[in-house]
Amino acid sequence: TVGRHKDGEINIQLGESVRNCHIYLVQSTCPPVNDNLMELFFIVRCLRRASAKSITAVMPYFGYARQDRKVTARVPISASDVAIMIEKAGVDRVLAMDLHCGQIQGFFHHAPVDNLSSLRDMAPYFVNTIIPDLGVTPDDQICIVSPDAGGVARAKEFLNSLTTLGVSNVSLAITVKHRSGPGEIEGMNVVGEIEGKHCVIVDDMIDTAGTLCKSAETLMEMGAKSVCAAATHGLFNGPALRRITDSCMTFVIVSDTIPVKSDQCAKLRIVSSAPLIAEAITCINSGQSLSGLFKILQKS
């Protein structure tokens, strides 16, 4: 059980013996990030002191992932520091979902990190549900849009998954943002042809949705037939849900790595990450390879 003392301190107590057990601790370090991170730390320490045989931290959302490098002087690399803290606590393995950047895996020096991709489940959902809801015909063209150069690999993976599932006429485009300041976009250009196409913006997370809605507006102004978005982590901070509701986007697809209720916004569509994580845990526990979970889906 996880409780709180009156002064806000976290109180952890295990209800049964875990001696010589293989533990899979599921904890997204989503908002409130610091509370969830300290809960994870104390639970791992509690399990280690209770003689658990191994501890796998299942972190569908890795907090502080965006602070993965020094962007100015005298600042921490917080993603690396979180990795150090988790390892020092006693975690033997980490199972994550769509880390903000793949090199975060290298911040863990001893614990292996498996970085799963939610696009494996989102692609079939898009094909089976979203495409029919949009009324896309076989002659219509679909364009997968990366919000920046760093997200091209993710967008290409989604494109390849759709192609493997039998969707034709799929292309790729990239948005180039011109910022006037932190979090402020002065203008935006698109590299690629999007006129007359159904566009899907693919990203790893949605924070306040300001950039996302601006991108969708730009795509519509340039002649897109419709705009949707697909992202793994739906943070939805501040006015995000209101912006999405008022935007020109038809649907926004997210996974449940961060708790969110679909009734908070009529445009939200939630794809569960539980089956993929469960399959990964089964493979780890039985000593099987996880490589099959990273392969592009094959058409059934």
PDB file of C-alpha atoms in Angstrom:
ATOM      1  CA  THR A   1       0.000   0.000   0.000  1.00  0.00           C
ATOM      2  CA  VAL A   2       1.053   3.581  -0.673  1.00  0.00           C
ATOM      3  CA  GLY A   3      -0.061   6.212   1.792  1.00  0.00           C
ATOM      4  CA  ARG A   4       0.778   9.732   2.913  1.00  0.00           C
ATOM      5  CA  HIS A   5       1.682  11.078   6.306  1.00  0.00           C
ATOM      6  CA  LYS A   6       0.075  14.345   7.342  1.00  0.00           C
ATOM      7  CA  ASP A   7       3.241  16.227   6.399  1.00  0.00           C
ATOM      8  CA  GLY A   8       3.119  14.785   2.865  1.00  0.00           C
ATOM      9  CA  GLU A   9       5.773  12.095   3.301  1.00  0.00           C
ATOM     10  CA  ILE A  10       5.197   8.859   1.380  1.00  0.00           C
ATOM     11  CA  ASN A  11       4.463   5.731   3.407  1.00  0.00           C
ATOM     12  CA  ILE A  12       5.097   2.338   1.732  1.00  0.00           C
ATOM     13  CA  GLN A  13       4.158  -1.085   3.107  1.00  0.00           C
ATOM     14  CA  LEU A  14       4.166  -4.468   1.344  1.00  0.00           C
ATOM     15  CA  GLY A  15       1.168  -6.619   2.204  1.00  0.00           C
ATOM     16  CA  GLU A  16       2.865  -9.981   1.590  1.00  0.00           C
ATOM     17  CA  SER A  17       6.246 -11.623   1.208  1.00  0.00           C
ATOM     18  CA  VAL A  18       8.187 -11.036  -2.032  1.00  0.00           C
ATOM     19  CA  ARG A  19      11.280 -13.043  -1.028  1.00  0.00           C
ATOM     20  CA  ASN A  20      12.901 -14.635  -4.130  1.00  0.00           C
ATOM     21  CA  CYS A  21      10.124 -13.281  -6.367  1.00  0.00           C
ATOM     22  CA  HIS A  22      10.539 -11.670  -9.782  1.00  0.00           C
ATOM     23  CA  ILE A  23       8.822  -8.286  -9.394  1.00  0.00           C
ATOM     24  CA  TYR A  24       7.327  -6.183 -12.210  1.00  0.00           C
ATOM     25  CA  LEU A  25       6.622  -2.737 -10.814  1.00  0.00           C
ATOM     26  CA  VAL A  26       4.315  -0.659 -13.040  1.00  0.00           C
ATOM     27  CA  GLN A  27       4.647   3.070 -12.449  1.00  0.00           C
ATOM     28  CA  SER A  28       4.328   5.895 -14.980  1.00  0.00           C
ATOM     29  CA  THR A  29       6.291   8.905 -13.767  1.00  0.00           C
ATOM     30  CA  CYS A  30       3.635  11.242 -15.157  1.00  0.00           C
ATOM     31  CA  PRO A  31       2.217  14.320 -13.381  1.00  0.00           C
ATOM     32  CA  PRO A  32       2.610  14.691 -10.469  1.00  0.00           C
ATOM     33  CA  VAL A  33       6.054  13.668 -11.706  1.00  0.00           C
ATOM     34  CA  ASN A  34       8.049  14.098  -8.502  1.00  0.00           C
ATOM     35  CA  ASP A  35       5.496  12.272  -6.337  1.00  0.00           C
ATOM     36  CA  ASN A  36       5.331   9.325  -8.735  1.00  0.00           C
ATOM     37  CA  LEU A  37       9.109   9.225  -9.091  1.00  0.00           C
ATOM     38  CA  MET A  38       9.650   9.147  -5.313  1.00  0.00           C
ATOM     39  CA  GLU A  39       6.961   6.475  -4.967  1.00  0.00           C
ATOM     40  CA  LEU A  40       8.838   4.384  -7.524  1.00  0.00           C
ATOM     41  CA  PHE A  41      12.127   4.946  -5.701  1.00  0.00           C
ATOM     42  CA  PHE A  42      10.781   3.997  -2.264  1.00  0.00           C
ATOM     43  CA  ILE A  43       8.868   0.959  -3.532  1.00  0.00           C
ATOM     44  CA  VAL A  44      11.996  -0.353  -5.266  1.00  0.00           C
ATOM     45  CA  ARG A  45      14.008   0.155  -2.079  1.00  0.00           C
ATOM     46  CA  CYS A  46      11.271  -1.566  -0.076  1.00  0.00           C
ATOM     47  CA  LEU A  47      11.249  -4.536  -2.485  1.00  0.00           C
ATOM     48  CA  ARG A  48      15.026  -4.778  -2.414  1.00  0.00           C
ATOM     49  CA  ARG A  49      15.088  -4.799   1.400  1.00  0.00           C
ATOM     50  CA  ALA A  50      12.339  -7.470   1.304  1.00  0.00           C
ATOM     51  CA  SER A  51      14.726  -9.773  -0.654  1.00  0.00           C
ATOM     52  CA  ALA A  52      13.030  -9.671  -4.064  1.00  0.00           C
ATOM     53  CA  LYS A  53      15.004 -11.763  -6.561  1.00  0.00           C
ATOM     54  CA  SER A  54      14.713  -9.247  -9.415  1.00  0.00           C
ATOM     55  CA  ILE A  55      12.918  -5.960 -10.021  1.00  0.00           C
ATOM     56  CA  THR A  56      11.766  -4.755 -13.427  1.00  0.00           C
ATOM     57  CA  ALA A  57      10.515  -1.165 -13.479  1.00  0.00           C
ATOM     58  CA  VAL A  58       7.722  -0.900 -16.031  1.00  0.00           C
ATOM     59  CA  MET A  59       7.607   2.813 -16.879  1.00  0.00           C
ATOM     60  CA  PRO A  60       5.091   3.461 -19.663  1.00  0.00           C
ATOM     61  CA  TYR A  61       5.937   7.184 -19.395  1.00  0.00           C
ATOM     62  CA  PHE A  62       9.465   8.243 -18.399  1.00  0.00           C
ATOM     63  CA  GLY A  63       9.363  11.583 -16.588  1.00  0.00           C
ATOM     64  CA  TYR A  64      12.100  14.173 -17.246  1.00  0.00           C
ATOM     65  CA  ALA A  65      12.772  12.528 -20.631  1.00  0.00           C
ATOM     66  CA  ARG A  66      12.823  15.890 -22.415  1.00  0.00           C
ATOM     67  CA  GLN A  67      15.735  17.089 -20.278  1.00  0.00           C
ATOM     68  CA  ASP A  68      18.170  14.786 -22.067  1.00  0.00           C
ATOM     69  CA  ARG A  69      21.024  17.240 -22.754  1.00  0.00           C
ATOM     70  CA  LYS A  70      22.481  20.563 -21.650  1.00  0.00           C
ATOM     71  CA  VAL A  71      20.906  23.415 -23.593  1.00  0.00           C
ATOM     72  CA  THR A  72      22.619  26.144 -21.563  1.00  0.00           C
ATOM     73  CA  ALA A  73      25.265  26.478 -18.880  1.00  0.00           C
ATOM     74  CA  ARG A  74      24.835  25.272 -15.284  1.00  0.00           C
ATOM     75  CA  VAL A  75      21.837  22.971 -15.806  1.00  0.00           C
ATOM     76  CA  PRO A  76      21.449  19.255 -15.004  1.00  0.00           C
ATOM     77  CA  ILE A  77      20.829  16.495 -17.524  1.00  0.00           C
ATOM     78  CA  SER A  78      17.780  15.389 -15.578  1.00  0.00           C
ATOM     79  CA  ALA A  79      16.922  12.337 -17.698  1.00  0.00           C
ATOM     80  CA  SER A  80      20.367  10.924 -16.943  1.00  0.00           C
ATOM     81  CA  ASP A  81      20.052  11.766 -13.259  1.00  0.00           C
ATOM     82  CA  VAL A  82      16.681   9.971 -13.045  1.00  0.00           C
ATOM     83  CA  ALA A  83      18.260   6.910 -14.687  1.00  0.00           C
ATOM     84  CA  ILE A  84      21.100   6.973 -12.139  1.00  0.00           C
ATOM     85  CA  MET A  85      18.622   7.249  -9.261  1.00  0.00           C
ATOM     86  CA  ILE A  86      16.535   4.303 -10.532  1.00  0.00           C
ATOM     87  CA  GLU A  87      19.603   2.115 -11.002  1.00  0.00           C
ATOM     88  CA  LYS A  88      21.030   3.010  -7.605  1.00  0.00           C
ATOM     89  CA  ALA A  89      17.667   2.152  -6.023  1.00  0.00           C
ATOM     90  CA  GLY A  90      18.146  -1.416  -7.196  1.00  0.00           C
ATOM     91  CA  VAL A  91      16.208  -1.875 -10.450  1.00  0.00           C
ATOM     92  CA  ASP A  92      17.495  -4.761 -12.576  1.00  0.00           C
ATOM     93  CA  ARG A  93      15.657  -3.939 -15.810  1.00  0.00           C
ATOM     94  CA  VAL A  94      13.532  -1.120 -17.260  1.00  0.00           C
ATOM     95  CA  LEU A  95      10.595  -1.533 -19.619  1.00  0.00           C
ATOM     96  CA  ALA A  96       9.585   1.777 -21.214  1.00  0.00           C
ATOM     97  CA  MET A  97       7.267   2.975 -23.956  1.00  0.00           C
ATOM     98  CA  ASP A  98       8.364   5.433 -26.659  1.00  0.00           C
ATOM     99  CA  LEU A  99      11.134   7.283 -24.847  1.00  0.00           C
ATOM    100  CA  HIS A 100      11.419  10.900 -25.972  1.00  0.00           C
ATOM    101  CA  CYS A 101      14.794  10.044 -27.482  1.00  0.00           C
ATOM    102  CA  GLY A 102      16.328   6.617 -27.883  1.00  0.00           C
ATOM    103  CA  GLN A 103      19.686   7.572 -26.371  1.00  0.00           C
ATOM    104  CA  ILE A 104      18.064   7.704 -22.910  1.00  0.00           C
ATOM    105  CA  GLN A 105      18.632   3.939 -22.920  1.00  0.00           C
ATOM    106  CA  GLY A 106      22.351   4.713 -22.721  1.00  0.00           C
ATOM    107  CA  PHE A 107      21.873   6.649 -19.479  1.00  0.00           C
ATOM    108  CA  PHE A 108      21.331   3.287 -17.766  1.00  0.00           C
ATOM    109  CA  HIS A 109      24.788   1.749 -17.380  1.00  0.00           C
ATOM    110  CA  HIS A 110      23.829  -1.598 -15.849  1.00  0.00           C
ATOM    111  CA  ALA A 111      20.071  -2.181 -16.227  1.00  0.00           C
ATOM    112  CA  PRO A 112      18.915  -3.269 -19.723  1.00  0.00           C
ATOM    113  CA  VAL A 113      16.222  -1.014 -21.196  1.00  0.00           C
ATOM    114  CA  ASP A 114      13.483  -2.227 -23.556  1.00  0.00           C
ATOM    115  CA  ASN A 115      11.892   0.697 -25.388  1.00  0.00           C
ATOM    116  CA  LEU A 116       8.561  -0.485 -26.798  1.00  0.00           C
ATOM    117  CA  SER A 117       6.633   1.361 -29.517  1.00  0.00           C
ATOM    118  CA  SER A 118       2.919   2.068 -29.178  1.00  0.00           C
ATOM    119  CA  LEU A 119       2.671   2.490 -32.964  1.00  0.00           C
ATOM    120  CA  ARG A 120       2.460  -1.293 -33.200  1.00  0.00           C
ATOM    121  CA  ASP A 121      -1.064  -1.115 -31.744  1.00  0.00           C
ATOM    122  CA  MET A 122      -1.986   2.337 -33.067  1.00  0.00           C
ATOM    123  CA  ALA A 123      -1.486   1.385 -36.718  1.00  0.00           C
ATOM    124  CA  PRO A 124      -4.145  -1.378 -36.709  1.00  0.00           C
ATOM    125  CA  TYR A 125      -6.516   0.908 -34.774  1.00  0.00           C
ATOM    126  CA  PHE A 126      -6.020   3.622 -37.355  1.00  0.00           C
ATOM    127  CA  VAL A 127      -6.670   1.201 -40.214  1.00  0.00           C
ATOM    128  CA  ASN A 128      -9.678  -0.530 -38.652  1.00  0.00           C
ATOM    129  CA  THR A 129     -11.392   2.423 -36.954  1.00  0.00           C
ATOM    130  CA  ILE A 130     -10.127   5.877 -37.953  1.00  0.00           C
ATOM    131  CA  ILE A 131      -9.919   5.336 -41.729  1.00  0.00           C
ATOM    132  CA  PRO A 132     -13.565   4.144 -41.938  1.00  0.00           C
ATOM    133  CA  ASP A 133     -14.704   7.005 -39.653  1.00  0.00           C
ATOM    134  CA  LEU A 134     -12.968   9.518 -41.941  1.00  0.00           C
ATOM    135  CA  GLY A 135     -14.608   7.974 -44.977  1.00  0.00           C
ATOM    136  CA  VAL A 136     -11.261   7.404 -46.697  1.00  0.00           C
ATOM    137  CA  THR A 137     -11.657   5.637 -50.050  1.00  0.00           C
ATOM    138  CA  PRO A 138      -9.001   3.487 -51.790  1.00  0.00           C
ATOM    139  CA  ASP A 139      -8.342   6.411 -54.138  1.00  0.00           C
ATOM    140  CA  ASP A 140      -7.743   8.900 -51.323  1.00  0.00           C
ATOM    141  CA  GLN A 141      -4.173   9.715 -50.325  1.00  0.00           C
ATOM    142  CA  ILE A 142      -2.836   9.730 -46.760  1.00  0.00           C
ATOM    143  CA  CYS A 143       0.161  11.757 -45.609  1.00  0.00           C
ATOM    144  CA  ILE A 144       2.059  10.978 -42.411  1.00  0.00           C
ATOM    145  CA  VAL A 145       3.477  14.220 -41.010  1.00  0.00           C
ATOM    146  CA  SER A 146       6.451  14.490 -38.653  1.00  0.00           C
ATOM    147  CA  PRO A 147       6.331  17.630 -36.439  1.00  0.00           C
ATOM    148  CA  ASP A 148      10.121  18.039 -36.711  1.00  0.00           C
ATOM    149  CA  ALA A 149      13.234  16.431 -38.166  1.00  0.00           C
ATOM    150  CA  GLY A 150      13.818  14.430 -34.991  1.00  0.00           C
ATOM    151  CA  GLY A 151      10.493  12.629 -35.379  1.00  0.00           C
ATOM    152  CA  VAL A 152      11.024  11.432 -38.962  1.00  0.00           C
ATOM    153  CA  ALA A 153      11.995   7.900 -37.898  1.00  0.00           C
ATOM    154  CA  ARG A 154       8.803   7.577 -35.823  1.00  0.00           C
ATOM    155  CA  ALA A 155       6.636   8.895 -38.668  1.00  0.00           C
ATOM    156  CA  LYS A 156       8.343   6.567 -41.140  1.00  0.00           C
ATOM    157  CA  GLU A 157       7.720   3.609 -38.822  1.00  0.00           C
ATOM    158  CA  PHE A 158       4.015   4.484 -38.743  1.00  0.00           C
ATOM    159  CA  LEU A 159       3.985   4.838 -42.537  1.00  0.00           C
ATOM    160  CA  ASN A 160       5.644   1.423 -42.975  1.00  0.00           C
ATOM    161  CA  SER A 161       3.149  -0.150 -40.579  1.00  0.00           C
ATOM    162  CA  LEU A 162       0.213   1.227 -42.572  1.00  0.00           C
ATOM    163  CA  THR A 163       1.759   0.000 -45.817  1.00  0.00           C
ATOM    164  CA  THR A 164       2.293  -3.456 -44.331  1.00  0.00           C
ATOM    165  CA  LEU A 165      -1.347  -3.502 -43.260  1.00  0.00           C
ATOM    166  CA  GLY A 166      -2.426  -2.913 -46.861  1.00  0.00           C
ATOM    167  CA  VAL A 167      -2.973   0.859 -46.919  1.00  0.00           C
ATOM    168  CA  SER A 168      -1.869   2.319 -50.251  1.00  0.00           C
ATOM    169  CA  ASN A 169      -1.165   5.871 -51.378  1.00  0.00           C
ATOM    170  CA  VAL A 170       0.730   6.825 -48.191  1.00  0.00           C
ATOM    171  CA  SER A 171       3.416   9.532 -48.244  1.00  0.00           C
ATOM    172  CA  LEU A 172       5.610  11.420 -45.757  1.00  0.00           C
ATOM    173  CA  ALA A 173       5.959  15.131 -44.919  1.00  0.00           C
ATOM    174  CA  ILE A 174       7.853  17.199 -42.318  1.00  0.00           C
ATOM    175  CA  THR A 175       6.936  20.502 -40.677  1.00  0.00           C
ATOM    176  CA  VAL A 176       9.660  23.095 -40.108  1.00  0.00           C
ATOM    177  CA  LYS A 177       8.881  25.505 -37.268  1.00  0.00           C
ATOM    178  CA  HIS A 178      10.235  29.040 -36.887  1.00  0.00           C
ATOM    179  CA  ARG A 179      10.263  30.034 -33.213  1.00  0.00           C
ATOM    180  CA  SER A 180      10.274  33.572 -31.858  1.00  0.00           C
ATOM    181  CA  GLY A 181      10.965  32.289 -28.343  1.00  0.00           C
ATOM    182  CA  PRO A 182      10.590  29.220 -26.089  1.00  0.00           C
ATOM    183  CA  GLY A 183       7.180  27.671 -26.819  1.00  0.00           C
ATOM    184  CA  GLU A 184       6.298  30.438 -29.286  1.00  0.00           C
ATOM    185  CA  ILE A 185       5.928  29.675 -32.995  1.00  0.00           C
ATOM    186  CA  GLU A 186       6.207  32.566 -35.410  1.00  0.00           C
ATOM    187  CA  GLY A 187       5.728  30.585 -38.607  1.00  0.00           C
ATOM    188  CA  MET A 188       5.748  27.106 -40.074  1.00  0.00           C
ATOM    189  CA  ASN A 189       6.638  25.506 -43.390  1.00  0.00           C
ATOM    190  CA  VAL A 190       5.909  22.024 -44.680  1.00  0.00           C
ATOM    191  CA  VAL A 191       8.374  19.881 -46.615  1.00  0.00           C
ATOM    192  CA  GLY A 192       6.305  17.526 -48.753  1.00  0.00           C
ATOM    193  CA  GLU A 193       3.054  17.535 -50.710  1.00  0.00           C
ATOM    194  CA  ILE A 194      -0.085  17.524 -48.543  1.00  0.00           C
ATOM    195  CA  GLU A 195      -2.742  19.179 -50.730  1.00  0.00           C
ATOM    196  CA  GLY A 196      -5.863  17.046 -51.030  1.00  0.00           C
ATOM    197  CA  LYS A 197      -4.559  14.410 -48.601  1.00  0.00           C
ATOM    198  CA  HIS A 198      -5.724  13.106 -45.239  1.00  0.00           C
ATOM    199  CA  CYS A 199      -2.876  14.113 -42.908  1.00  0.00           C
ATOM    200  CA  VAL A 200      -1.813  12.337 -39.714  1.00  0.00           C
ATOM    201  CA  ILE A 201       0.621  14.149 -37.399  1.00  0.00           C
ATOM    202  CA  VAL A 202       2.694  11.533 -35.537  1.00  0.00           C
ATOM    203  CA  ASP A 203       4.585  12.501 -32.364  1.00  0.00           C
ATOM    204  CA  ASP A 204       5.726  10.910 -29.108  1.00  0.00           C
ATOM    205  CA  MET A 205       3.780  13.229 -26.775  1.00  0.00           C
ATOM    206  CA  ILE A 206       1.254  16.057 -26.575  1.00  0.00           C
ATOM    207  CA  ASP A 207       1.924  18.632 -23.866  1.00  0.00           C
ATOM    208  CA  THR A 208      -0.114  21.842 -24.121  1.00  0.00           C
ATOM    209  CA  ALA A 209      -1.096  21.060 -27.758  1.00  0.00           C
ATOM    210  CA  GLY A 210      -0.130  24.556 -28.930  1.00  0.00           C
ATOM    211  CA  THR A 211       2.380  23.363 -31.527  1.00  0.00           C
ATOM    212  CA  LEU A 212       0.102  20.490 -32.553  1.00  0.00           C
ATOM    213  CA  CYS A 213      -2.908  22.721 -33.196  1.00  0.00           C
ATOM    214  CA  LYS A 214      -0.757  25.261 -35.056  1.00  0.00           C
ATOM    215  CA  SER A 215       0.593  22.469 -37.260  1.00  0.00           C
ATOM    216  CA  ALA A 216      -2.922  21.198 -37.975  1.00  0.00           C
ATOM    217  CA  GLU A 217      -4.081  24.718 -38.872  1.00  0.00           C
ATOM    218  CA  THR A 218      -1.133  25.166 -41.245  1.00  0.00           C
ATOM    219  CA  LEU A 219      -1.830  21.839 -42.953  1.00  0.00           C
ATOM    220  CA  MET A 220      -5.477  22.747 -43.505  1.00  0.00           C
ATOM    221  CA  GLU A 221      -4.484  26.141 -44.913  1.00  0.00           C
ATOM    222  CA  MET A 222      -2.203  24.350 -47.362  1.00  0.00           C
ATOM    223  CA  GLY A 223      -5.056  22.235 -48.668  1.00  0.00           C
ATOM    224  CA  ALA A 224      -5.173  19.109 -46.518  1.00  0.00           C
ATOM    225  CA  LYS A 225      -8.490  17.260 -46.739  1.00  0.00           C
ATOM    226  CA  SER A 226      -8.450  16.405 -43.015  1.00  0.00           C
ATOM    227  CA  VAL A 227      -5.974  16.344 -40.121  1.00  0.00           C
ATOM    228  CA  CYS A 228      -5.634  13.813 -37.301  1.00  0.00           C
ATOM    229  CA  ALA A 229      -2.900  13.277 -34.726  1.00  0.00           C
ATOM    230  CA  ALA A 230      -1.392  10.176 -33.143  1.00  0.00           C
ATOM    231  CA  ALA A 231       0.855  10.372 -30.081  1.00  0.00           C
ATOM    232  CA  THR A 232       1.918   7.909 -27.423  1.00  0.00           C
ATOM    233  CA  HIS A 233       1.822  10.116 -24.340  1.00  0.00           C
ATOM    234  CA  GLY A 234      -1.103  12.469 -23.755  1.00  0.00           C
ATOM    235  CA  LEU A 235       0.080  14.897 -21.074  1.00  0.00           C
ATOM    236  CA  PHE A 236      -2.635  17.447 -21.918  1.00  0.00           C
ATOM    237  CA  ASN A 237      -1.301  20.162 -19.630  1.00  0.00           C
ATOM    238  CA  GLY A 238      -2.945  23.559 -19.270  1.00  0.00           C
ATOM    239  CA  PRO A 239      -5.361  24.442 -22.082  1.00  0.00           C
ATOM    240  CA  ALA A 240      -4.470  21.368 -24.176  1.00  0.00           C
ATOM    241  CA  LEU A 241      -7.904  19.701 -24.228  1.00  0.00           C
ATOM    242  CA  ARG A 242      -9.681  23.001 -24.933  1.00  0.00           C
ATOM    243  CA  ARG A 243      -7.278  23.717 -27.782  1.00  0.00           C
ATOM    244  CA  ILE A 244      -7.868  20.272 -29.274  1.00  0.00           C
ATOM    245  CA  THR A 245     -11.643  20.667 -28.967  1.00  0.00           C
ATOM    246  CA  ASP A 246     -11.507  24.037 -30.742  1.00  0.00           C
ATOM    247  CA  SER A 247      -8.996  22.884 -33.365  1.00  0.00           C
ATOM    248  CA  CYS A 248      -9.553  21.740 -36.940  1.00  0.00           C
ATOM    249  CA  MET A 249      -8.380  18.210 -36.122  1.00  0.00           C
ATOM    250  CA  THR A 250     -10.887  15.395 -36.540  1.00  0.00           C
ATOM    251  CA  PHE A 251      -9.368  12.875 -34.129  1.00  0.00           C
ATOM    252  CA  VAL A 252      -6.457  12.723 -31.665  1.00  0.00           C
ATOM    253  CA  ILE A 253      -5.245   9.194 -30.889  1.00  0.00           C
ATOM    254  CA  VAL A 254      -3.207   8.565 -27.733  1.00  0.00           C
ATOM    255  CA  SER A 255      -2.268   5.543 -25.650  1.00  0.00           C
ATOM    256  CA  ASP A 256      -3.041   5.152 -21.950  1.00  0.00           C
ATOM    257  CA  THR A 257       0.565   5.424 -20.724  1.00  0.00           C
ATOM    258  CA  ILE A 258      -0.732   8.485 -18.855  1.00  0.00           C
ATOM    259  CA  PRO A 259      -4.216   8.258 -17.258  1.00  0.00           C
ATOM    260  CA  VAL A 260      -6.739  10.167 -19.364  1.00  0.00           C
ATOM    261  CA  LYS A 261     -10.495   9.864 -19.802  1.00  0.00           C
ATOM    262  CA  SER A 262     -11.885   9.894 -23.330  1.00  0.00           C
ATOM    263  CA  ASP A 263     -14.967  11.826 -22.181  1.00  0.00           C
ATOM    264  CA  GLN A 264     -12.730  14.819 -21.419  1.00  0.00           C
ATOM    265  CA  CYS A 265     -12.645  15.617 -25.139  1.00  0.00           C
ATOM    266  CA  ALA A 266     -14.924  14.274 -27.885  1.00  0.00           C
ATOM    267  CA  LYS A 267     -12.015  14.103 -30.354  1.00  0.00           C
ATOM    268  CA  LEU A 268      -9.874  11.829 -28.166  1.00  0.00           C
ATOM    269  CA  ARG A 269      -9.423   8.175 -29.068  1.00  0.00           C
ATOM    270  CA  ILE A 270      -7.483   6.022 -26.593  1.00  0.00           C
ATOM    271  CA  VAL A 271      -5.580   2.862 -27.541  1.00  0.00           C
ATOM    272  CA  SER A 272      -4.612   0.631 -24.622  1.00  0.00           C
ATOM    273  CA  SER A 273      -0.918  -0.146 -24.141  1.00  0.00           C
ATOM    274  CA  ALA A 274      -1.723  -3.003 -21.731  1.00  0.00           C
ATOM    275  CA  PRO A 275      -1.607  -5.889 -24.285  1.00  0.00           C
ATOM    276  CA  LEU A 276       1.846  -4.870 -25.553  1.00  0.00           C
ATOM    277  CA  ILE A 277       3.256  -4.398 -22.042  1.00  0.00           C
ATOM    278  CA  ALA A 278       1.725  -7.697 -20.900  1.00  0.00           C
ATOM    279  CA  GLU A 279       3.308  -9.501 -23.843  1.00  0.00           C
ATOM    280  CA  ALA A 280       6.686  -7.932 -23.038  1.00  0.00           C
ATOM    281  CA  ILE A 281       6.454  -8.966 -19.377  1.00  0.00           C
ATOM    282  CA  THR A 282       5.560 -12.526 -20.441  1.00  0.00           C
ATOM    283  CA  CYS A 283       8.610 -12.672 -22.716  1.00  0.00           C
ATOM    284  CA  ILE A 284      10.951 -11.325 -20.026  1.00  0.00           C
ATOM    285  CA  ASN A 285       9.595 -13.650 -17.347  1.00  0.00           C
ATOM    286  CA  SER A 286       9.887 -16.740 -19.556  1.00  0.00           C
ATOM    287  CA  GLY A 287      13.297 -15.813 -20.960  1.00  0.00           C
ATOM    288  CA  GLN A 288      12.026 -15.335 -24.515  1.00  0.00           C
ATOM    289  CA  SER A 289      13.275 -12.760 -27.013  1.00  0.00           C
ATOM    290  CA  LEU A 290      11.443  -9.424 -27.236  1.00  0.00           C
ATOM    291  CA  SER A 291      12.568  -8.813 -30.818  1.00  0.00           C
ATOM    292  CA  GLY A 292       9.156  -9.815 -32.190  1.00  0.00           C
ATOM    293  CA  LEU A 293       7.563  -6.889 -30.330  1.00  0.00           C
ATOM    294  CA  PHE A 294       9.654  -4.411 -32.325  1.00  0.00           C
ATOM    295  CA  LYS A 295       8.847  -5.790 -35.768  1.00  0.00           C
ATOM    296  CA  ILE A 296       6.422  -4.089 -38.132  1.00  0.00           C
ATOM    297  CA  LEU A 297       3.035  -5.777 -38.044  1.00  0.00           C
ATOM    298  CA  GLN A 298       2.323  -8.262 -40.774  1.00  0.00           C
ATOM    299  CA  LYS A 299      -0.960  -8.191 -42.612  1.00  0.00           C
ATOM    300  CA  SER A 300      -3.217 -10.991 -41.437  1.00  0.00           C
TER     301      SER A 300
END
